[in-house]
mmCIF file of C-alpha atoms in Angstrom:
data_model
loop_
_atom_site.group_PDB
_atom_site.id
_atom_site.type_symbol
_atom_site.label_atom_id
_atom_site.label_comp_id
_atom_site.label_asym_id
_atom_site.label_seq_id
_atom_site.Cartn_x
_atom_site.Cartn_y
_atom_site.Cartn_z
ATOM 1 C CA UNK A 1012 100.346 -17.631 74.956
ATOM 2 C CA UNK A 1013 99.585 -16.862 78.630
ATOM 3 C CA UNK A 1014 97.623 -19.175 80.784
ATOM 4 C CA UNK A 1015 95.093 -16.145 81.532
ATOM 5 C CA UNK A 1016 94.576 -15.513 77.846
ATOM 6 C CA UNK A 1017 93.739 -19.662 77.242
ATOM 7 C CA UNK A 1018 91.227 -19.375 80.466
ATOM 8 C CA UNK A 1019 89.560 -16.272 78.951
ATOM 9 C CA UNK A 1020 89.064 -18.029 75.441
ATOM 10 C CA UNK A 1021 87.835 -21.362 77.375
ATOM 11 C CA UNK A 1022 85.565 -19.019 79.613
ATOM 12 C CA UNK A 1023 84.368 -17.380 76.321
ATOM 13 C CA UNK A 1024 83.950 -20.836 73.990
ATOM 14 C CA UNK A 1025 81.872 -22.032 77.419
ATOM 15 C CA UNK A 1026 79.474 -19.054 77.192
ATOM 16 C CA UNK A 1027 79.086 -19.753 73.416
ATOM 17 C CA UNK A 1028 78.170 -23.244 73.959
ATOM 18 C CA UNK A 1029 75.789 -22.292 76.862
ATOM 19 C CA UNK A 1030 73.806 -20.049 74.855
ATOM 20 C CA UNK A 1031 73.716 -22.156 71.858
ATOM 21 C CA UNK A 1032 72.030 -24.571 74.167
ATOM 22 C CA UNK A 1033 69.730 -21.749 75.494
ATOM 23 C CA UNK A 1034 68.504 -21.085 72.421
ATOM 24 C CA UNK A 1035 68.259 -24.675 70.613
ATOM 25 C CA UNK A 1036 66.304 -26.689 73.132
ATOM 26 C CA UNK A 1037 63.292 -24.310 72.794
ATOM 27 C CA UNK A 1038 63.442 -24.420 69.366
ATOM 28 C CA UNK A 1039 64.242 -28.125 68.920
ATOM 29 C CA UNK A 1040 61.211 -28.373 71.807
ATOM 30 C CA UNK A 1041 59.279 -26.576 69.630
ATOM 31 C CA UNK A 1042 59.771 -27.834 66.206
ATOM 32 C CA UNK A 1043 58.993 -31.067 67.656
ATOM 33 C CA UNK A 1044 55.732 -29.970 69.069
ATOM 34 C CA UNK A 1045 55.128 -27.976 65.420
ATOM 35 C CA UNK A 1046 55.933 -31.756 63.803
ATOM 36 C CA UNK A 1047 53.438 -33.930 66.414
ATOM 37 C CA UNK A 1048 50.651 -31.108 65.663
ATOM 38 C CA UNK A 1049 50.743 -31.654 62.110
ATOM 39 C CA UNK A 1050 51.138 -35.267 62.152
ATOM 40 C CA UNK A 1051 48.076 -35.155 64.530
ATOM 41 C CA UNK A 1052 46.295 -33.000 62.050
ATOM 42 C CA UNK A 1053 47.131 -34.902 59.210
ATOM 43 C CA UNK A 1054 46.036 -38.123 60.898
ATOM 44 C CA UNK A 1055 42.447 -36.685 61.953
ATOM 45 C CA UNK A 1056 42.037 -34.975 58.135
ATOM 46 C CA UNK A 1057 42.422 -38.786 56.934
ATOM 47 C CA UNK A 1058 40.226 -40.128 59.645
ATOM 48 C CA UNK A 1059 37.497 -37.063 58.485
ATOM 49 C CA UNK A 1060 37.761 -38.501 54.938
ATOM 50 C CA UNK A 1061 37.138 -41.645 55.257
ATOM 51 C CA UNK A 1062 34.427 -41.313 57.377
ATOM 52 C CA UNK A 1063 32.854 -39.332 55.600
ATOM 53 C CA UNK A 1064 33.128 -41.541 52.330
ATOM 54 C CA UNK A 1065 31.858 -44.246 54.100
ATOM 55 C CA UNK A 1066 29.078 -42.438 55.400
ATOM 56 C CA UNK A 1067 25.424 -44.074 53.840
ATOM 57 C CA UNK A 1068 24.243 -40.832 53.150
ATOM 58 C CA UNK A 1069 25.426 -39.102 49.553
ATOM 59 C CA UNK A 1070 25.865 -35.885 50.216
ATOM 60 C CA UNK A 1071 28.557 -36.365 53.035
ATOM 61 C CA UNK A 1072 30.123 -39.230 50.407
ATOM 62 C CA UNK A 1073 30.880 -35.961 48.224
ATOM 63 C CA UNK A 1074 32.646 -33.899 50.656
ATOM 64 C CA UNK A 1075 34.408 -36.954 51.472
ATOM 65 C CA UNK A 1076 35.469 -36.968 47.619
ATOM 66 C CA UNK A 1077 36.343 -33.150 48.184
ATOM 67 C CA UNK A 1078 38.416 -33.666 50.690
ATOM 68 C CA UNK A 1079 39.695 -36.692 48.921
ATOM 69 C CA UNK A 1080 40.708 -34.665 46.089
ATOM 70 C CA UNK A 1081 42.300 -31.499 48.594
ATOM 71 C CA UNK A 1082 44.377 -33.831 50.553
ATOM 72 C CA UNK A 1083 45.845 -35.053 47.529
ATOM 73 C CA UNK A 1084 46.733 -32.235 46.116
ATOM 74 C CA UNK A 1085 48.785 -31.205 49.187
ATOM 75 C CA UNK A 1086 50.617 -34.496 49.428
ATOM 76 C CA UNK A 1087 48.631 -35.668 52.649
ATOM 77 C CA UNK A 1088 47.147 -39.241 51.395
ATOM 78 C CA UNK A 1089 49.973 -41.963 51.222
ATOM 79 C CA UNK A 1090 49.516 -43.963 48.571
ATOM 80 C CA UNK A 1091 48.224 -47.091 51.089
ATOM 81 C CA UNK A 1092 45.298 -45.289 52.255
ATOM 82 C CA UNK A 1093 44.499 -44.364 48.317
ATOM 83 C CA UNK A 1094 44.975 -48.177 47.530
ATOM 84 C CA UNK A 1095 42.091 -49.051 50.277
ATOM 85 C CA UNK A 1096 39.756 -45.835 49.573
ATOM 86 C CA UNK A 1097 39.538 -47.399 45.939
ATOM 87 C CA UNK A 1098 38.788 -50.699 47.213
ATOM 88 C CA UNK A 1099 36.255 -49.910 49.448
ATOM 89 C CA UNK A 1100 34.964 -47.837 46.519
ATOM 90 C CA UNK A 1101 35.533 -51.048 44.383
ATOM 91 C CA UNK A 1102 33.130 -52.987 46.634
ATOM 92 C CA UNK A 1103 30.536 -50.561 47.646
ATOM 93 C CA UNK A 1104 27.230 -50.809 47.099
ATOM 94 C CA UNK A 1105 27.055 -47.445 45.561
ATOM 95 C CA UNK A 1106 28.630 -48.062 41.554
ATOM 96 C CA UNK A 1107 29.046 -44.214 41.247
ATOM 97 C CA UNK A 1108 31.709 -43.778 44.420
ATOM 98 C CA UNK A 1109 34.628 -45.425 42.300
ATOM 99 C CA UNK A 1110 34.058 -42.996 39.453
ATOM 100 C CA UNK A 1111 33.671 -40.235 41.714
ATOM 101 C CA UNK A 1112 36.818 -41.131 43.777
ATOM 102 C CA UNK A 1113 38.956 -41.715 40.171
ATOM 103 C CA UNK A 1114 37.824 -37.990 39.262
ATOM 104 C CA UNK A 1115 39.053 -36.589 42.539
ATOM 105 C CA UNK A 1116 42.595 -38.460 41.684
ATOM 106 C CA UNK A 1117 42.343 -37.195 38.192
ATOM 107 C CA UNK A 1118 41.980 -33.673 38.754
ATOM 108 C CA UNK A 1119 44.167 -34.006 41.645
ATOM 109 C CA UNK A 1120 47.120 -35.258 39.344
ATOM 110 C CA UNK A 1121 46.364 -32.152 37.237
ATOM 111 C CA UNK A 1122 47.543 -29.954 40.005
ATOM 112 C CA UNK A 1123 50.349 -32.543 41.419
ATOM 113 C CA UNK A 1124 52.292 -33.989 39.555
ATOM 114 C CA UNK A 1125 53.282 -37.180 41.894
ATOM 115 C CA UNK A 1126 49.365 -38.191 42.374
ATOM 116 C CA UNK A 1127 49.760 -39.714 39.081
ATOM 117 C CA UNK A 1128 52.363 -42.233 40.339
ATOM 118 C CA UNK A 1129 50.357 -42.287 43.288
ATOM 119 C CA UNK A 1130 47.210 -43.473 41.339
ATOM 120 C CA UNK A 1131 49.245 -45.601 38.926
ATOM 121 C CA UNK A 1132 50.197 -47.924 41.678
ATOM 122 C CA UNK A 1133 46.985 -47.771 43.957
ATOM 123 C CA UNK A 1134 45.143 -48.920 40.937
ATOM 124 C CA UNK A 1135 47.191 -51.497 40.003
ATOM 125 C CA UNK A 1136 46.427 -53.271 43.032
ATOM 126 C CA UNK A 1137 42.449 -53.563 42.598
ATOM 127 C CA UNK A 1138 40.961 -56.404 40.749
ATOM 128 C CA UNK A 1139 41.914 -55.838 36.629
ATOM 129 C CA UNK A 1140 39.079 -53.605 35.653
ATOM 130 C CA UNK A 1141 37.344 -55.929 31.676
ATOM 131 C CA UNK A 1142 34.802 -54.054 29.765
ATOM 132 C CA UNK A 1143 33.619 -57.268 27.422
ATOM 133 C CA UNK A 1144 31.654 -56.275 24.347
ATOM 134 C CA UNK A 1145 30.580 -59.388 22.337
ATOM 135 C CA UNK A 1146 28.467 -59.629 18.803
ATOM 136 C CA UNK A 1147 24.990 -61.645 20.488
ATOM 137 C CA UNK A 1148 23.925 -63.887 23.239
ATOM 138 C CA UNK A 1149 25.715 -66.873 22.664
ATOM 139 C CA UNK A 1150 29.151 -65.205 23.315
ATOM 140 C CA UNK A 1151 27.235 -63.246 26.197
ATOM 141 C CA UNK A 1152 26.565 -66.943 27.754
ATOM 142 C CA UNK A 1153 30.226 -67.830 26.543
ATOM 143 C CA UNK A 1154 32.346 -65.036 28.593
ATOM 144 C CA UNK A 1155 30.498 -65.772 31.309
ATOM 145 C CA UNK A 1156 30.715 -69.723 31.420
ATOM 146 C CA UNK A 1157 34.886 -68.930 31.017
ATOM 147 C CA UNK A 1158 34.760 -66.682 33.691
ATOM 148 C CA UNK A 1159 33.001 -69.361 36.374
ATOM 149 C CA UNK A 1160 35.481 -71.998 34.848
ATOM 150 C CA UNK A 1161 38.509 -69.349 36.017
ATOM 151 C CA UNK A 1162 40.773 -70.684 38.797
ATOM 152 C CA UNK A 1163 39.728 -68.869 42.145
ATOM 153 C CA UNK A 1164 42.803 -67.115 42.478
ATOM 154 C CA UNK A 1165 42.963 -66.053 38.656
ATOM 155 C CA UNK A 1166 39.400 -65.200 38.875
ATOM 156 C CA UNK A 1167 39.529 -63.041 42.121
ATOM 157 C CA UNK A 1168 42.466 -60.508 40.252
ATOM 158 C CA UNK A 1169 39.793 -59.521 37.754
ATOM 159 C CA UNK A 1170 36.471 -57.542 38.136
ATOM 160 C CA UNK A 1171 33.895 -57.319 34.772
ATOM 161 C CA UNK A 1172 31.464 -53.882 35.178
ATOM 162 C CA UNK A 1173 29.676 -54.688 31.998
ATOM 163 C CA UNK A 1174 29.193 -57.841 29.349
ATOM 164 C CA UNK A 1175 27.805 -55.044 26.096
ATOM 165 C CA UNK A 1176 26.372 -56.146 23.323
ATOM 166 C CA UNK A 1177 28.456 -54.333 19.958
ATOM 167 C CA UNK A 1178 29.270 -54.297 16.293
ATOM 168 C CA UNK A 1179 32.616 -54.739 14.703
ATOM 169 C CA UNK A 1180 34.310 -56.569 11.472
ATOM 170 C CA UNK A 1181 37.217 -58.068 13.512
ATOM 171 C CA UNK A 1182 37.550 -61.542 12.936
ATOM 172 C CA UNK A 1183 39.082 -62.537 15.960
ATOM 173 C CA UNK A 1184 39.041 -62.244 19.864
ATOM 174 C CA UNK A 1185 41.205 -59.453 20.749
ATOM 175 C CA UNK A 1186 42.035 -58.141 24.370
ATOM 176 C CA UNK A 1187 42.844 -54.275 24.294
ATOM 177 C CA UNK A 1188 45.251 -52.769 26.838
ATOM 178 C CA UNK A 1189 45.122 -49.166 26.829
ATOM 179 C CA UNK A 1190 48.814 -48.511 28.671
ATOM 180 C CA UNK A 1191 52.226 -49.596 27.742
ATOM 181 C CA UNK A 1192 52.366 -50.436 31.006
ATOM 182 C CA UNK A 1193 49.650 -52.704 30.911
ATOM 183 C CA UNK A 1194 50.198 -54.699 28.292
ATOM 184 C CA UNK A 1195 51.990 -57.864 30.160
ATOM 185 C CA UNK A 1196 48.853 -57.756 32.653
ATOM 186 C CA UNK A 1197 46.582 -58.055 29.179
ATOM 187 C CA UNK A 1198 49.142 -61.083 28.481
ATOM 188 C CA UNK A 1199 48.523 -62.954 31.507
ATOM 189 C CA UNK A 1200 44.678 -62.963 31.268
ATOM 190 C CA UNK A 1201 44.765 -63.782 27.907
ATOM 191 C CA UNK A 1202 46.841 -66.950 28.789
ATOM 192 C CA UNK A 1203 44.087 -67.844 31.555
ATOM 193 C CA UNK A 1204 41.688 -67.327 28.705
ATOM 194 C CA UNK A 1205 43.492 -69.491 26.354
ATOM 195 C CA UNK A 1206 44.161 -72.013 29.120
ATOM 196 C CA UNK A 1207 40.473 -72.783 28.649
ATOM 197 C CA UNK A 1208 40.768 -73.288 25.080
ATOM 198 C CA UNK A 1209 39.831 -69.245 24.237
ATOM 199 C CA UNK A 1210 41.601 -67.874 21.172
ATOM 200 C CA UNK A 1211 42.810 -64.313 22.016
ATOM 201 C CA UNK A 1212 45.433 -61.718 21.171
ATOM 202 C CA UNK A 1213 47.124 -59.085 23.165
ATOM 203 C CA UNK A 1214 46.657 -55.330 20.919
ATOM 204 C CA UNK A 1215 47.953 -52.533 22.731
ATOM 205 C CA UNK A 1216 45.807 -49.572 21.820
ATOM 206 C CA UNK A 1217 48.230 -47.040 23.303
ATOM 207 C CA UNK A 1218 49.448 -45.503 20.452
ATOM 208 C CA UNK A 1219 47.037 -46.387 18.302
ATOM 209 C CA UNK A 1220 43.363 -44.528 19.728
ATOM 210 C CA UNK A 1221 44.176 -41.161 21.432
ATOM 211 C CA UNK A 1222 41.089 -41.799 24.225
ATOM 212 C CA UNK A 1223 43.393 -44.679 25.499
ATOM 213 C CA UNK A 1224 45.283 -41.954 27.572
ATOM 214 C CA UNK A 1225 42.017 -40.933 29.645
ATOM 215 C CA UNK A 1226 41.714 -44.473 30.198
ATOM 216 C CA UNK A 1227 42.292 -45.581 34.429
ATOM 217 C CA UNK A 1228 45.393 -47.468 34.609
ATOM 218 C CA UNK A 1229 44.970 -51.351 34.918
ATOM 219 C CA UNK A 1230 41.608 -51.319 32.434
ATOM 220 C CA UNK A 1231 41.372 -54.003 29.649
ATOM 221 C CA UNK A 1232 38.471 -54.650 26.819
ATOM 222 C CA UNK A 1233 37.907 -57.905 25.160
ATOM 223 C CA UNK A 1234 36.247 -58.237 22.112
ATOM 224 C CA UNK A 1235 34.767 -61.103 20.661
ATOM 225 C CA UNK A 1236 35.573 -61.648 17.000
ATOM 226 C CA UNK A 1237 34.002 -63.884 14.413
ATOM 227 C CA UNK A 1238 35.087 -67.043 15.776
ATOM 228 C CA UNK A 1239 34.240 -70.302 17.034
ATOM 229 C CA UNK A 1240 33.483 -70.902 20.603
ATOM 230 C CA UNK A 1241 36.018 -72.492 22.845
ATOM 231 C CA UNK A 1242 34.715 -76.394 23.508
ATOM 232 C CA UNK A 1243 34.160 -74.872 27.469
ATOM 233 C CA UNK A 1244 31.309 -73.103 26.028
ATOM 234 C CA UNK A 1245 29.608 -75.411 23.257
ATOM 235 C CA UNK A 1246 30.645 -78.906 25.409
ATOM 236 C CA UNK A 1247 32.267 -80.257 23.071
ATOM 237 C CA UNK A 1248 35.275 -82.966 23.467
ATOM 238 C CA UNK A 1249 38.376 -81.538 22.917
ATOM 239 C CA UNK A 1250 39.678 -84.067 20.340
ATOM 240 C CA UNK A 1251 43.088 -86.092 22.015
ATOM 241 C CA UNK A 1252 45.760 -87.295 20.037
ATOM 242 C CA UNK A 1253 46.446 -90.860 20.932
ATOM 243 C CA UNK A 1254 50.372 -92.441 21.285
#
């Protein structure tokens, strides 16, 4: 092959090269810019959100919720920002926000499919949600003496929305998880509970009441039975058996 004929492919494979370059730095230039401007967008959507849910007033709360529920269908609220949404929500001083905010996620999961996961986990770092229904006052006074007689740190990993007042044959204490999932969590308060001298069993109610599947994630009841009181709640000595 001639010398002129290697010069003229070189010349040609330089010309190539210079307007591959041409052409790719605008575009890479402008993809970037397309990236930044979304990432910018996205940022100021989650700042509009949240300011709005914090807002005092109630009727920018719900388009807070709205936009809540749109970003999450569309991907655009990592699961952090979920996690703290529901514990601000958690703490607020308004006790219909959480509910509202768990809808959003709900019908948000019914669209996309990864907001489930996405809820799953955000919920399972709040406070364990305990809906305690006990047979009269005594047990009433009971529940709540074991809760203030809960180490702080056990305590602190638990939240109870209502102490209700119900009917039922069961014969003994029973906490209810309503996920498979769930069911060690249920394990380890029951062990706090029985640390205090509680008796309680574990019953996952997964496959066993169809309603447990509309249940949130990370929610437990406790029922009291027809049983004695633990000696934390009556004062009594626990009796000691001596060497």
């Amino acid at each position: 092959m001639s010398s002129d004929s290697k010069d003229s492919r070189r010349a040609w494979r330089d010309i190539i090269l210079q307007m591959t370059a041409t052409i790719m730095i605008p575009l890479t230039i402008a993809g970037t810019g397309l990236y930044f401007t979304r990432w910018q967008q996205n940022v100021n959507d989650l700042k509009t959100m949240i300011d709005l849910i914090s807002d005092d007033k109630r009727e920018r709360q719900k388009y807070g919720v709205a936009m809540f529920e749109y970003l999450l269908k569309n991907d655009k609220v990592p699961v952090e920002f979920v996690a703290a949404q529901l514990e601000y929500a958690n703490n607020a001083s308004d006790p219909t926000l959480l509910s509202a905010m768990e809808r959003a996620l709900s019908k948000a999961a019914e669209v996309n499919d990864r907001v489930q996961a996405v809820f799953t986990e955000a919920v399972g770092r709040l406070p364990s949600r305990i809906f305690v229904n006990v047979m009269n006052e005594q047990q009433r006074a009971c529940f709540s003496k074991l809760l203030s007689s809960l180490k702080d740190n056990d305590g602190a990993l638990i939240t109870v929305p209502s102490i209700s007042l119900a009917k039922w044959d069961g014969k003994v204490n029973e906490i209810r998880a309503m996920k498979d999932e769930d069911v060690a969590k249920a394990e380890t308060i029951a062990n706090w509970l029985r640390g205090l001298g509680f008796e309680i069993e574990v019953v996952n109610l997964t496959n066993r009441w169809s309603g447990a599947a509309k249940v949130r994630p990370n929610t437990f009841e406790i029922w009291f039975g027809d049983k004695d009181l633990p000696p934390v709640c009556t004062g009594k000595q626990v009796p000691t058996t001596g060497n």
